[in-house]
Coordinates of C-alpha atoms in Angstrom, one line a residue:
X9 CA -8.9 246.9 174.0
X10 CA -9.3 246.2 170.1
X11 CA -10.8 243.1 169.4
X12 CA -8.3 240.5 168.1
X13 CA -10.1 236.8 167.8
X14 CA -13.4 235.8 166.1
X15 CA -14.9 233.1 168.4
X16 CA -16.4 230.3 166.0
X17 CA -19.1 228.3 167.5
X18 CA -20.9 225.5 165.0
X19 CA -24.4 224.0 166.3
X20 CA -26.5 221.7 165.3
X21 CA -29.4 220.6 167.0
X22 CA -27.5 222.1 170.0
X23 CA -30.4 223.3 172.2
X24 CA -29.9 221.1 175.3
X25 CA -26.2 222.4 175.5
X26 CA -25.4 225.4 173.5
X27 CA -26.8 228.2 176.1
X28 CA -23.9 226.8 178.8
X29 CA -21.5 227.4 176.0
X30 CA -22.8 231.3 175.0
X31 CA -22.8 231.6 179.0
X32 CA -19.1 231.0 179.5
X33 CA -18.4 233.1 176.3
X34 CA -20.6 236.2 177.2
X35 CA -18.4 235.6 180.7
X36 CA -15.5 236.1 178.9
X37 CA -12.4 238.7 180.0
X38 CA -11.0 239.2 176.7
X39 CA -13.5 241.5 174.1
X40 CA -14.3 239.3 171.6
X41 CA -16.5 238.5 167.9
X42 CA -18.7 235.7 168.4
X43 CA -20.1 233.8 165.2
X44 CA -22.3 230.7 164.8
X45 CA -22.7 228.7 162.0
X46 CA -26.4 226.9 162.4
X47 CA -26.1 223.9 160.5
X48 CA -29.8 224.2 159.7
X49 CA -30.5 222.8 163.3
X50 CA -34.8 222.1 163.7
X51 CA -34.6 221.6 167.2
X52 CA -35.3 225.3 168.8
X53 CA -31.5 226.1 168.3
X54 CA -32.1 229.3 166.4
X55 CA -34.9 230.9 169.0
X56 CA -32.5 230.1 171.5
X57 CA -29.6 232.0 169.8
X58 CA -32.5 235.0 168.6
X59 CA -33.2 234.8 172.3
X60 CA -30.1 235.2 174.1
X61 CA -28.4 238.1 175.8
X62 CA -25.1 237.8 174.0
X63 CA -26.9 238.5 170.9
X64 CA -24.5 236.7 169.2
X65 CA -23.9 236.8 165.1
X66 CA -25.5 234.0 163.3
X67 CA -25.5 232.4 160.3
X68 CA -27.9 229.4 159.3
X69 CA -26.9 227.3 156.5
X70 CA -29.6 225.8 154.4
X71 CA -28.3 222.4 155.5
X72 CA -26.2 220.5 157.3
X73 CA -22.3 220.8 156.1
X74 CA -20.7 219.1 159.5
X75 CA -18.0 220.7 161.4
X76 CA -15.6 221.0 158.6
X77 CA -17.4 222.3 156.8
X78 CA -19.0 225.1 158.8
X79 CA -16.1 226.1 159.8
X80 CA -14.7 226.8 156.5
X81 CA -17.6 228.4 155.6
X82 CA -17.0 230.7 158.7
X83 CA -13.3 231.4 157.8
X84 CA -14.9 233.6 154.8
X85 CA -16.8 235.5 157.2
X86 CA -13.6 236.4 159.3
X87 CA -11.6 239.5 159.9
X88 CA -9.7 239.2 162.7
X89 CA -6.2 238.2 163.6
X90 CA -7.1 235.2 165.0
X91 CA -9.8 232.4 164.5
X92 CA -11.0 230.6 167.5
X93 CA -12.9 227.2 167.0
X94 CA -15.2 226.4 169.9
X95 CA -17.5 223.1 170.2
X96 CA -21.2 224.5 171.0
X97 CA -20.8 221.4 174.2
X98 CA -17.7 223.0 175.2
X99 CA -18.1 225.7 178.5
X100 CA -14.5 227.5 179.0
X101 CA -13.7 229.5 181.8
X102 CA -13.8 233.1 182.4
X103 CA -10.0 233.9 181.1
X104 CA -9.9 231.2 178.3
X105 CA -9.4 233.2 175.0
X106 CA -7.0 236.0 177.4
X107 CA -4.8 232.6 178.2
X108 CA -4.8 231.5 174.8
X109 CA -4.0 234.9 173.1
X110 CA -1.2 236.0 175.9
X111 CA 0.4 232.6 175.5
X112 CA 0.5 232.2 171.8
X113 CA 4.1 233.7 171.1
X114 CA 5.1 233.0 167.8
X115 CA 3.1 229.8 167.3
X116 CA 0.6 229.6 164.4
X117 CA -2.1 227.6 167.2
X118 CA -2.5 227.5 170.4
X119 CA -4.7 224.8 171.9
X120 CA -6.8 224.4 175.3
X121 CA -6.9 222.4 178.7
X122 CA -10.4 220.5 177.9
X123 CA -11.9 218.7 180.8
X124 CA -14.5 216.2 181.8
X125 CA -17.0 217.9 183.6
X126 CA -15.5 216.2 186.7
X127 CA -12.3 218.3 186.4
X128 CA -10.2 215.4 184.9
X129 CA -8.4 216.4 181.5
X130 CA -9.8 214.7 178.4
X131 CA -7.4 216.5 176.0
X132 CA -4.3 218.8 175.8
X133 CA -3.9 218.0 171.7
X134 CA -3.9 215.6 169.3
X135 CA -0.8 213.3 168.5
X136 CA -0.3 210.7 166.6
X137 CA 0.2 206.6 166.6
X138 CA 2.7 204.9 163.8
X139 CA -0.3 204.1 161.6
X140 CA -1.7 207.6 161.3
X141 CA -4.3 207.9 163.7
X142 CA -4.8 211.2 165.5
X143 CA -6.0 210.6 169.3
X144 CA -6.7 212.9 172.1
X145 CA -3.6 213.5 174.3
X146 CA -3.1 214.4 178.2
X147 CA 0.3 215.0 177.6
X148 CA 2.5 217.8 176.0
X149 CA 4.3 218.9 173.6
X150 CA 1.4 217.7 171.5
X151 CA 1.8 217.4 167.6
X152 CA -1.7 219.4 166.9
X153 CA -4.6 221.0 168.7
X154 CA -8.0 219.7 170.1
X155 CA -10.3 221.2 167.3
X156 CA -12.8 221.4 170.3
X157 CA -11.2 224.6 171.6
X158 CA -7.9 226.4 169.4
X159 CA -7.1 229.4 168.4
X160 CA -5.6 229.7 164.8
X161 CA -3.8 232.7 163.1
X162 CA -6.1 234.0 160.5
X163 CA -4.1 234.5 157.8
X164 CA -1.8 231.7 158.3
X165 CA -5.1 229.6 158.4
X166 CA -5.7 230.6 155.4
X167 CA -2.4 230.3 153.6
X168 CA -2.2 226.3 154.5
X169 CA -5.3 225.6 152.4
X170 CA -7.8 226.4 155.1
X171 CA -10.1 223.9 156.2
X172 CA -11.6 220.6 154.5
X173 CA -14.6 221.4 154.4
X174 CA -15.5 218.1 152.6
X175 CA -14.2 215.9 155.3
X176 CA -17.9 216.8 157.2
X177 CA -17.3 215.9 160.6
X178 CA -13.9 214.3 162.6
X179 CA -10.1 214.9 161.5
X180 CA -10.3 218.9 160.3
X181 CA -8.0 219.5 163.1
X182 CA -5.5 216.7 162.7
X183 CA -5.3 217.5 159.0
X184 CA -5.0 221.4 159.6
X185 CA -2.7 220.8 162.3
X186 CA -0.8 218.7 159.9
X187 CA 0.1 221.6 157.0
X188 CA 0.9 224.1 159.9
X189 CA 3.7 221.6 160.3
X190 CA 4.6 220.6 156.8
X191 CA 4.8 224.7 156.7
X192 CA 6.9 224.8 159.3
X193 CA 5.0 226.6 162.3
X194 CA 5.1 225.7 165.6
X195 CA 1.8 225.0 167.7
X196 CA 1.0 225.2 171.4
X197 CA -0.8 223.6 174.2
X198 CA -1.6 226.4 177.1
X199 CA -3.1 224.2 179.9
X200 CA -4.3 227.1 181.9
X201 CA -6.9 227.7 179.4
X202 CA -9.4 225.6 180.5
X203 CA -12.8 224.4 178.9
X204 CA -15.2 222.1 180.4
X205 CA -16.3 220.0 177.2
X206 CA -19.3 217.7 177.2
X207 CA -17.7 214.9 174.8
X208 CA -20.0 213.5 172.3
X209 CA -23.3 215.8 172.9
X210 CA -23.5 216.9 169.1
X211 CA -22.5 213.1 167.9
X212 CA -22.5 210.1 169.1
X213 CA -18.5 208.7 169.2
X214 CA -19.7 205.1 169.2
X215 CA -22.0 205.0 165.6
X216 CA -21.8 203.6 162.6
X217 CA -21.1 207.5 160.8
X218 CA -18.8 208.2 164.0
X219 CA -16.7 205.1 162.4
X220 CA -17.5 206.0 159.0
X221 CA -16.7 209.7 159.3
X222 CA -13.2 208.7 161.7
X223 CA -11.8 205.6 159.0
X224 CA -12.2 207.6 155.7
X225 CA -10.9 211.2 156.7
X226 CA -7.8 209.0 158.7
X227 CA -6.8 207.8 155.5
X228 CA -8.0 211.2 153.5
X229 CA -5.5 213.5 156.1
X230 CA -2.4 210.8 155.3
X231 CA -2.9 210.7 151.5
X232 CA -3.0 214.7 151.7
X233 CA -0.2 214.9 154.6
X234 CA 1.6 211.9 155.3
X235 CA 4.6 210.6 153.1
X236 CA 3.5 208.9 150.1
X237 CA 5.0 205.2 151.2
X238 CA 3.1 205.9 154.6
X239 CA -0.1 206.8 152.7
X240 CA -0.5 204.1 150.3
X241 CA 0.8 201.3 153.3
X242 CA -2.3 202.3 155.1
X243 CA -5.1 202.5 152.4
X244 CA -3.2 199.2 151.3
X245 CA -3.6 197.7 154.6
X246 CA -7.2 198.9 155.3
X247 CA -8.2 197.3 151.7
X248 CA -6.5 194.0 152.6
X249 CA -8.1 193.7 156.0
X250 CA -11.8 194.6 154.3
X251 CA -11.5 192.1 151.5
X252 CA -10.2 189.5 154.0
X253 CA -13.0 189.9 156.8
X254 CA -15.2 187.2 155.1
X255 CA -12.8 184.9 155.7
X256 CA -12.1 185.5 159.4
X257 CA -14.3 183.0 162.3
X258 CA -14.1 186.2 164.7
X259 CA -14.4 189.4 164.0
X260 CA -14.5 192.4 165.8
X261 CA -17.7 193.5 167.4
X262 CA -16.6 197.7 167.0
X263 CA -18.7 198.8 164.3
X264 CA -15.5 199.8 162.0
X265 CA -15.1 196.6 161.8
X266 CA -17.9 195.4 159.3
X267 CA -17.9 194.9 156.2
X268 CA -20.1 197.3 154.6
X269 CA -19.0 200.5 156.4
X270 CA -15.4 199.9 155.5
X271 CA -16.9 199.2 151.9
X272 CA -18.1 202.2 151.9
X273 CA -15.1 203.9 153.3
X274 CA -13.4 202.8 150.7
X275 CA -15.9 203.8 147.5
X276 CA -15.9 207.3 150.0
X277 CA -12.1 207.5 149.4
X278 CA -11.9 206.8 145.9
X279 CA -14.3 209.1 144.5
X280 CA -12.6 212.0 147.1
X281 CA -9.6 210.7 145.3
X282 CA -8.6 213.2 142.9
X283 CA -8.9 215.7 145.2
X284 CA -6.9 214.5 147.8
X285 CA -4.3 214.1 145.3
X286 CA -4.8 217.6 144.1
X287 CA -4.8 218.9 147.5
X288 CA -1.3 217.2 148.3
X289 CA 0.0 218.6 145.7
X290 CA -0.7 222.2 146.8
X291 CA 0.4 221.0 150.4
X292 CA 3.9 220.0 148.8
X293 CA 4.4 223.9 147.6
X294 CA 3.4 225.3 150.7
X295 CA 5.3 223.4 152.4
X296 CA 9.3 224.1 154.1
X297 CA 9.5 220.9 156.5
X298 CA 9.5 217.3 154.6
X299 CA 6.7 214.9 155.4
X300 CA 9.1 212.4 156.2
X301 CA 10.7 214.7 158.9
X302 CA 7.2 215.9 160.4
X303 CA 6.4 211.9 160.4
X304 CA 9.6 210.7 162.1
X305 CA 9.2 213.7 164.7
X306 CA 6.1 212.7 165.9
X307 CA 5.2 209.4 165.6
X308 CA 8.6 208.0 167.1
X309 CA 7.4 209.8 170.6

């Protein structure tokens, strides 16, 4: 059977988890390419991937580049028809990639079942709330894929502008997901493809970068994807609730609440400013579905 799917794996320091995840993959029914990006982990990643049986295809970085950015860097090294990103703390079962190719159809994506390692479901897709941030859904239809597990169409990847690879870490697959859309492709959620996923084991959700990382590439994704009035009402809002937080008696404990990470959100997103400007641009000529139509459709759910 002709192989159709590279399988993307991205590590860093991934040695406590990443030999469960080359298990389930070596396990797999469906032939297959395996590639991992090494963010130049030190922590006896790379003997372990020298080491294993898989012998899988490897390629260290000289430093760290995030998610996003390893996996743009792997969409260069791809030729197959489809892409498949795959969390190095993510285990899937046996038939995964077979469900997820067989039940594609016409889409341009099709993303996974991921579970908790108890069996309960900890995402189907990513939709979205009336301010523009993407959150993990257990429901379907879904308005994007879990970037944890998907499977992507190669070339169509690749016509929507790829991946942003400057975004680091958090909100690649919200904002891919997004120009899919705007280009007027459909995406899909195939729940029996099923992937045990060990959320958090590469970052830690509740940190000052995890906040960091999540408030500046929200409001990067809407000034690239969302419709203009909806951009500039939430990177209006944001700034307004920054510059009034000296003011306030209580404030929130949640780390994206203080002052000096959401300051430096906000330098982040000014100096990325240009480019996210640019990039919208190319976004708008690529695209066949308004922004105000792909809005209304999925944040009115």
């Amino acid at each position: 059977m002709p192989i159709r799917s590279t399988v993307v794996v991205v590590t860093w320091r991934g040695a406590a988890h990443i030999t469960a995840c080359l298990d389930a993959l070596a396990a797999q029914t469906r032939p297959h390419r395996l590639l991992v990006i090494d963010n130049a982990s030190d922590d006896g990643t790379a003997r372990l991937l020298a080491t294993h049986p898989s012998a899988p295809e490897v390629v260290r970085l000289p430093h760290n580049v995030g998610y996003a950015g390893a996996t743009a860097h792997a969409l260069s090294e791809v030729d197959t028809e489809f892409t498949v990103w795959l969390n190095d703390d993510a285990a899937p079962a046996p038939d995964w990639l077979a469900e997820l190719e067989d039940h594609l159809g016409d889409a341009a994506a099709a993303g996974s079942r991921l579970e908790h390692a108890d069996g309960q479901v900890q995402s189907l897709g990513v939709n979205l709330t009336a301010d523009g941030h993407g959150y993990d859904t257990t429901e379907t239809p879904a308005f994007g894929f879990c970037g944890g597990a998907a499977l992507i169409r190669t070339r169509v990847l690749r016509e929507v502008g790829g991946v942003p690879a400057s975004f680091f870490c958090y909100y690649e697959d919200t904002d891919t997901a997004w120009r899919l859309r705007l280009a007027g492709h459909d995406i899909v959620t195939v729940p029996t493809a099923r992937v045990t996923h060990r959320h958090g084991a590469s970052t830690n959700p509740g940190s000052d970068s995890f906040h960091r990382w999540n408030e500046r590439n929200r409001l990067l994704t809407l000034l690239r994807c969302a419709p203009a009035a909806i951009a500039a009402r939430e990177l209006a809002r944001f700034a307004a609730i920054t510059a009034l937080l000296p003011l306030k008696r209580h404030v929130p404990e949640a780390p994206n609440f203080r002052l000096g990470l959401r300051c430096r959100v906000l330098g982040e997103v000014a100096l990325r400013l240009p480019g996210a400007l640019a990039a919208r641009k190319s976004i708008t000529r690529r695209s066949t579905v308004g922004r105000g139509a792909v809005w209304a459709a999925w944040t009115s759910r």
